[in-house]
CSV table of C-alpha atoms in Angstrom, one decimal:
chain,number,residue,atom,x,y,z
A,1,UNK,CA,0.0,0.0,0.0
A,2,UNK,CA,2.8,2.2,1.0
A,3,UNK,CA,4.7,1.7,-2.6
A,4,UNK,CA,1.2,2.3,-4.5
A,5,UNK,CA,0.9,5.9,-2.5
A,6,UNK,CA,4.2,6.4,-3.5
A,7,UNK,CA,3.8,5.3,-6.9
A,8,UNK,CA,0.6,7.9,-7.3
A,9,UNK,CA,2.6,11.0,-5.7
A,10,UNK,CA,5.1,10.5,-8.2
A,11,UNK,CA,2.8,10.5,-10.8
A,12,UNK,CA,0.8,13.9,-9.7
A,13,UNK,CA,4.4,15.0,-9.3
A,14,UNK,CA,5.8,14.1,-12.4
A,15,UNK,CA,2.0,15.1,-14.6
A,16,UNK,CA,2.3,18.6,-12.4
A,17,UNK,CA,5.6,18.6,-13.5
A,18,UNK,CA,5.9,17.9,-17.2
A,19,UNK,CA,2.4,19.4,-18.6
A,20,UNK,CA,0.5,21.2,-15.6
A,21,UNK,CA,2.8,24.2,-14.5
A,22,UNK,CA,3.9,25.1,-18.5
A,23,UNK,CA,-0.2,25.1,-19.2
A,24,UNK,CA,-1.0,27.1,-16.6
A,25,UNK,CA,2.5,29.3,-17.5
A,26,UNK,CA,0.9,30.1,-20.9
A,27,UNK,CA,-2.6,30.5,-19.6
A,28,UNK,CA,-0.9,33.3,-18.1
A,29,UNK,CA,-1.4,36.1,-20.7
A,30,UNK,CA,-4.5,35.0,-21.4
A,31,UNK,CA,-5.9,35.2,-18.3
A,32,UNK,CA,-4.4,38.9,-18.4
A,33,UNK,CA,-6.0,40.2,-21.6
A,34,UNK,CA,-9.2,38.1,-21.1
A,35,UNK,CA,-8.6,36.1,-24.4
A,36,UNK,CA,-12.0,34.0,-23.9
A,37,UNK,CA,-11.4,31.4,-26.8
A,38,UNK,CA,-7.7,30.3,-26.1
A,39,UNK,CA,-8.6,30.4,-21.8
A,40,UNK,CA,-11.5,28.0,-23.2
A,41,UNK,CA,-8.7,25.9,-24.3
A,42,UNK,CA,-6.7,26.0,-21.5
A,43,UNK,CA,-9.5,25.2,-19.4
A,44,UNK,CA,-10.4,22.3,-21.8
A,45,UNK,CA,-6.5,21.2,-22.1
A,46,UNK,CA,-6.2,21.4,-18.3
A,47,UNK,CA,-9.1,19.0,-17.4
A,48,UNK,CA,-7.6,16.3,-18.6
A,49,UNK,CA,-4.5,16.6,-16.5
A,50,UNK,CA,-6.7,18.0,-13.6
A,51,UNK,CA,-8.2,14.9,-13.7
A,52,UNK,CA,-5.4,12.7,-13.4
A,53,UNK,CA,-3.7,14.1,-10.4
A,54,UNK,CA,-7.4,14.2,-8.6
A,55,UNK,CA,-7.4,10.2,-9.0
A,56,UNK,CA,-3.8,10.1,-8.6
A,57,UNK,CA,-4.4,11.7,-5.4
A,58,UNK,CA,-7.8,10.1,-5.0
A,59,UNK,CA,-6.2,5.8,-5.0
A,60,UNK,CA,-3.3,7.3,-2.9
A,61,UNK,CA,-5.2,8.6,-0.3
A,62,UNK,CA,-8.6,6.4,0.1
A,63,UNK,CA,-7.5,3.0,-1.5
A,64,UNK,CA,-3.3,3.2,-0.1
A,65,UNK,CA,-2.9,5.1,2.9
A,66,UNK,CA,-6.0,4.7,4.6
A,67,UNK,CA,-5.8,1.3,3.9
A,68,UNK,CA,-2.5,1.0,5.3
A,69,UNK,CA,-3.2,2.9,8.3
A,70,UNK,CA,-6.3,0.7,8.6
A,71,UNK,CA,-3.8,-2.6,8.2
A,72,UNK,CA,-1.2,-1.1,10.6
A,73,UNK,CA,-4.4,-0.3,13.6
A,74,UNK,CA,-6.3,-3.4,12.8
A,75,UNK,CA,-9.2,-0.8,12.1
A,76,UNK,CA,-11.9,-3.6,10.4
A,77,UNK,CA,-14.5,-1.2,8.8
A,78,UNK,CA,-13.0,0.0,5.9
A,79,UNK,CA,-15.6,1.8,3.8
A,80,UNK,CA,-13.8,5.0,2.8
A,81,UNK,CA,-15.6,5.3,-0.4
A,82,UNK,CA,-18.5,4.2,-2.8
A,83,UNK,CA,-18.5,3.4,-6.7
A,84,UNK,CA,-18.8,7.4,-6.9
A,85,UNK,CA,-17.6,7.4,-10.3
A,86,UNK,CA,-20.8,5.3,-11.1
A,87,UNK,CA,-23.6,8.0,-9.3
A,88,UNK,CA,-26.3,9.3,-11.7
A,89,UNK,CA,-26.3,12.1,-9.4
A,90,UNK,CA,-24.1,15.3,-7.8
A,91,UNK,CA,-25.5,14.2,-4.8
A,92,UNK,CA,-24.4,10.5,-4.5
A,93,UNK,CA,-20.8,11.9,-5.7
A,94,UNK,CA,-20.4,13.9,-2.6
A,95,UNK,CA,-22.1,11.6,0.2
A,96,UNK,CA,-19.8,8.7,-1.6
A,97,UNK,CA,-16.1,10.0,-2.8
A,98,UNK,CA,-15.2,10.7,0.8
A,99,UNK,CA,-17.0,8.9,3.7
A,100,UNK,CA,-15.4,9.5,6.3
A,101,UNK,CA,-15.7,13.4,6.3
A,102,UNK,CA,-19.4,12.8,4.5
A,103,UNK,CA,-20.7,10.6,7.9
A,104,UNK,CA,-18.9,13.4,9.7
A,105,UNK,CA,-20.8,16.2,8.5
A,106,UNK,CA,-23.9,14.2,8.6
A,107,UNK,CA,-23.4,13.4,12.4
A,108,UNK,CA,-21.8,16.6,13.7
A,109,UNK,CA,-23.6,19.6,11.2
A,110,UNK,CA,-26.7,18.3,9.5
A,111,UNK,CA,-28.0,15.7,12.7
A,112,UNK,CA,-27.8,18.4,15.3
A,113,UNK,CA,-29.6,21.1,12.7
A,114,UNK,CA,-32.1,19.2,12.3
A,115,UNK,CA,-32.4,18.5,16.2
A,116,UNK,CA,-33.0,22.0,16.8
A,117,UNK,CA,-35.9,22.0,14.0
A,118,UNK,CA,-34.1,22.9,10.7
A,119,UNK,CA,-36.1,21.2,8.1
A,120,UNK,CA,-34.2,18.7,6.5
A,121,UNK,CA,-33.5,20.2,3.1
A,122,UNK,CA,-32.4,23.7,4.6
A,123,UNK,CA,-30.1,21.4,6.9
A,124,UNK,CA,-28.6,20.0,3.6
A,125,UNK,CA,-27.6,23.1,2.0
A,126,UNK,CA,-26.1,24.8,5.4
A,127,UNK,CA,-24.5,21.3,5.6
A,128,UNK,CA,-23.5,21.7,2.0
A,129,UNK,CA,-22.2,25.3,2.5
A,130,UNK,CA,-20.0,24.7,5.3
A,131,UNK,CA,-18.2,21.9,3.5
A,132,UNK,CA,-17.6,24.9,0.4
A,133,UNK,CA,-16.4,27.2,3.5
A,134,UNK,CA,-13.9,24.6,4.4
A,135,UNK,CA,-12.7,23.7,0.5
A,136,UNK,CA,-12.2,27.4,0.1
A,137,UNK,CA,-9.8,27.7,3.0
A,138,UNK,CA,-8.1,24.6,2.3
A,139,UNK,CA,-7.2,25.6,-1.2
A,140,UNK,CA,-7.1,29.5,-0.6
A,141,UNK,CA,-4.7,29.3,2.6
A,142,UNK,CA,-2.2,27.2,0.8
A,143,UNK,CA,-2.1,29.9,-2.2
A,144,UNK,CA,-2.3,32.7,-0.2
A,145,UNK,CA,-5.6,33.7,-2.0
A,146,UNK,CA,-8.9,33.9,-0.6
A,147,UNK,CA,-10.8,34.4,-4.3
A,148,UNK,CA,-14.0,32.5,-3.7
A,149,UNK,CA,-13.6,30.0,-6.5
A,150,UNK,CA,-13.9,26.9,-4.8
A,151,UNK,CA,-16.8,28.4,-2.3
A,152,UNK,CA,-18.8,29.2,-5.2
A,153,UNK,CA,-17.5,25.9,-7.4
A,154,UNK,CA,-19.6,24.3,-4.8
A,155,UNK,CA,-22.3,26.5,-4.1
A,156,UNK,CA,-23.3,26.7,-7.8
A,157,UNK,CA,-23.8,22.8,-7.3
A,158,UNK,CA,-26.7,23.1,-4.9
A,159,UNK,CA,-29.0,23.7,-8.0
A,160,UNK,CA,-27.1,20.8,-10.0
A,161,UNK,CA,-27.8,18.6,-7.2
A,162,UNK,CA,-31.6,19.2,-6.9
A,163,UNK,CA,-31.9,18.8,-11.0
A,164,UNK,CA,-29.8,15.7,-11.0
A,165,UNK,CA,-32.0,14.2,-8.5
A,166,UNK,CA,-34.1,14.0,-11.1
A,167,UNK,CA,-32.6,11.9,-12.9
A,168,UNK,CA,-31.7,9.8,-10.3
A,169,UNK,CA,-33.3,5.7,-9.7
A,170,UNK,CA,-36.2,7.0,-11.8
A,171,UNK,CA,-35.0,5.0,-15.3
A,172,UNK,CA,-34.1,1.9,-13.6
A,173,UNK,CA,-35.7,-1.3,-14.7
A,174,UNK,CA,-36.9,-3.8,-12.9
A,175,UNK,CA,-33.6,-6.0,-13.0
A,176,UNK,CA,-31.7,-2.6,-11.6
A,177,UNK,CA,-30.0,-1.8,-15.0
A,178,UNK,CA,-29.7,1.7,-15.4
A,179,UNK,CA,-32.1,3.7,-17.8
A,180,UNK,CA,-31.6,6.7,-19.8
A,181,UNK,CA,-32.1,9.1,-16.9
A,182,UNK,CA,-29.3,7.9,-14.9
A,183,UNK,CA,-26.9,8.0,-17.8
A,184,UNK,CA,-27.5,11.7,-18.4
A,185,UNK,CA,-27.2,12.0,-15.3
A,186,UNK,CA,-24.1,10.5,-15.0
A,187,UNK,CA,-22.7,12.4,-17.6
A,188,UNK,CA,-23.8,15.8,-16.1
A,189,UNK,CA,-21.7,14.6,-12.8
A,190,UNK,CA,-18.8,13.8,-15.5
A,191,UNK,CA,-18.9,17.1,-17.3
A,192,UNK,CA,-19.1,19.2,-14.5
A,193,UNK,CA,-17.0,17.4,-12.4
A,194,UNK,CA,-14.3,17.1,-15.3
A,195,UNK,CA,-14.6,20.4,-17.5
A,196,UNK,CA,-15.6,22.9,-15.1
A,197,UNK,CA,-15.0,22.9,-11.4
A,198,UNK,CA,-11.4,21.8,-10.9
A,199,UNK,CA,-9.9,23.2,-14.2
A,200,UNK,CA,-11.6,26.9,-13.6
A,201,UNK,CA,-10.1,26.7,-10.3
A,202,UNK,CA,-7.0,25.8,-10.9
A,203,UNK,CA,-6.3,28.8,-13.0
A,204,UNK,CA,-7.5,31.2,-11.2
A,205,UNK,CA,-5.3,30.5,-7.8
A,206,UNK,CA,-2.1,30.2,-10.2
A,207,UNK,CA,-3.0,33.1,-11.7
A,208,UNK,CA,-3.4,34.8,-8.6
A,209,UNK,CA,-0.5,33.4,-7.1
A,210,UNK,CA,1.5,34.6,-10.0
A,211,UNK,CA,-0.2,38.0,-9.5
A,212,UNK,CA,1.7,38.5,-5.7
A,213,UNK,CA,4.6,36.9,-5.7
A,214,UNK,CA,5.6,35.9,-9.6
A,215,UNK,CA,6.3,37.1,-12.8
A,216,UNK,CA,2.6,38.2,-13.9
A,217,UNK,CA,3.8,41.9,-13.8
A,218,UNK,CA,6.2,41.1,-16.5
A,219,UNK,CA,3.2,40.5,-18.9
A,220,UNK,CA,2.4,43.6,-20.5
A,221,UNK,CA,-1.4,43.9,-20.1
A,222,UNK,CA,-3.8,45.4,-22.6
A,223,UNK,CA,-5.3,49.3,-22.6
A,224,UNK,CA,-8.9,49.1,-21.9
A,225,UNK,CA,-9.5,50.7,-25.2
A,226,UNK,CA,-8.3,47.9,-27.5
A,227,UNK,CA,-9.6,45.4,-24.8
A,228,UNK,CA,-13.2,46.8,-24.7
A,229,UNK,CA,-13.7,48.9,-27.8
A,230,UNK,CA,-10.2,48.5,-30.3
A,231,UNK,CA,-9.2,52.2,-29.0
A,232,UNK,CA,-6.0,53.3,-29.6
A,233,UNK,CA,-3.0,54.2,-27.1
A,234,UNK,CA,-2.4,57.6,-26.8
């Protein structure tokens, strides 16, 4: 278990690396004069490599080290994650990627809530938002930038959740295969899992590191006249 971990950080290391830091390098002066098409395909180049290091990261954490801490304390009751990559909704994804913080929250935030008379589904979302409070600081503090992007990666989610639900165990057969609700479904959870939320943020904390303590100010940036309206310099 200890050599597959090992094995997985080398890879994010070595995909980081090799292809991440260049693309996000040359995203740079895109991001700067707001070039829409070619940060579309940074964004679009960038997911596939996002997504690697997140299941990289995702089999050395939950399947390697947890399982070798779990071998090493004799710890029997190993459910650290579900067939997440399998849900037919946003909602399944996040109560089955990462249990052990999901039964957490469920016990500690939404449980009590709704012991003090929150109805269930305002519970959810408070539950919901204090998980995006906490993937904002653990991404923000590390960068030094507090932007917002992962809070509101997650919060624009709550309204994918609720119209994913719909899609979800209402095209099963009666031998449980899956109909053509949960497939769209499951690719909404794959597009917006894979093209937008990890990608977006991923070039706006480089970008803002790069803005305080790298070489963004040797970009030269655009007058607001040609950006805007194709004015001229004076």
């Amino acid at each position: 278990r200890l050599a597959e971990a090992t094995l997985a950080i080398a890879l994010i290391y070595l995909t980081c690396a090799q292809y991440a830091v260049p693309l996000l390098d040359n995203s740079l002066p895109e991001i700067s004069h707001l070039n829409l098409l070619n940060i579309t395909e940074r964004v679009l180049k960038l997911s596939t490599i996002s997504l690697i290091c997140w299941l990289a990261g995702f089999y050395a954490l939950f399947q390697s080290l947890l399982n070798a801490l779990a071998e090493l304390m004799t710890f029997g009751d190993r459910d650290f994650y579900g067939d997440w990559w399998n849900c037919s909704d946003v909602r399944s994804y996040w109560t089955s990627w990462n249990k052990p913080v999901a039964h957490f929250m469920k016990r500690h935030i939404y449980a009590p809530l709704v012991g003090r008379g929150v109805p269930p589904p305002a519970a959810q979302i408070l539950t919901f938002l204090f998980s995006a409070a906490l993937h904002e600081l653990l991404v923000g503090v590390p960068t030094h930038s507090i932007l917002g992007l992962a809070f509101m990666g997650m919060v624009v989610q709550i309204p994918l959740i609720f119209l994913t639900d719909l899609f979800s165990r209402r095209g099963k057969g009666k031998g449980g295969e899956w109909g053509w609700r949960e497939t769209v479904g499951n690719w909404v959870f794959w597009a917006s899992f894979c093209l937008v939320g990890q990608p977006i943020a991923a070039l706006g904390y480089y970008f803002a590191w790069q803005a305080k303590y790298g070489r963004l100010g040797e970009i030269e940036r655009p007058d607001l006249g040609e950006l805007f309206g194709g004015g001229q310099k004076s």
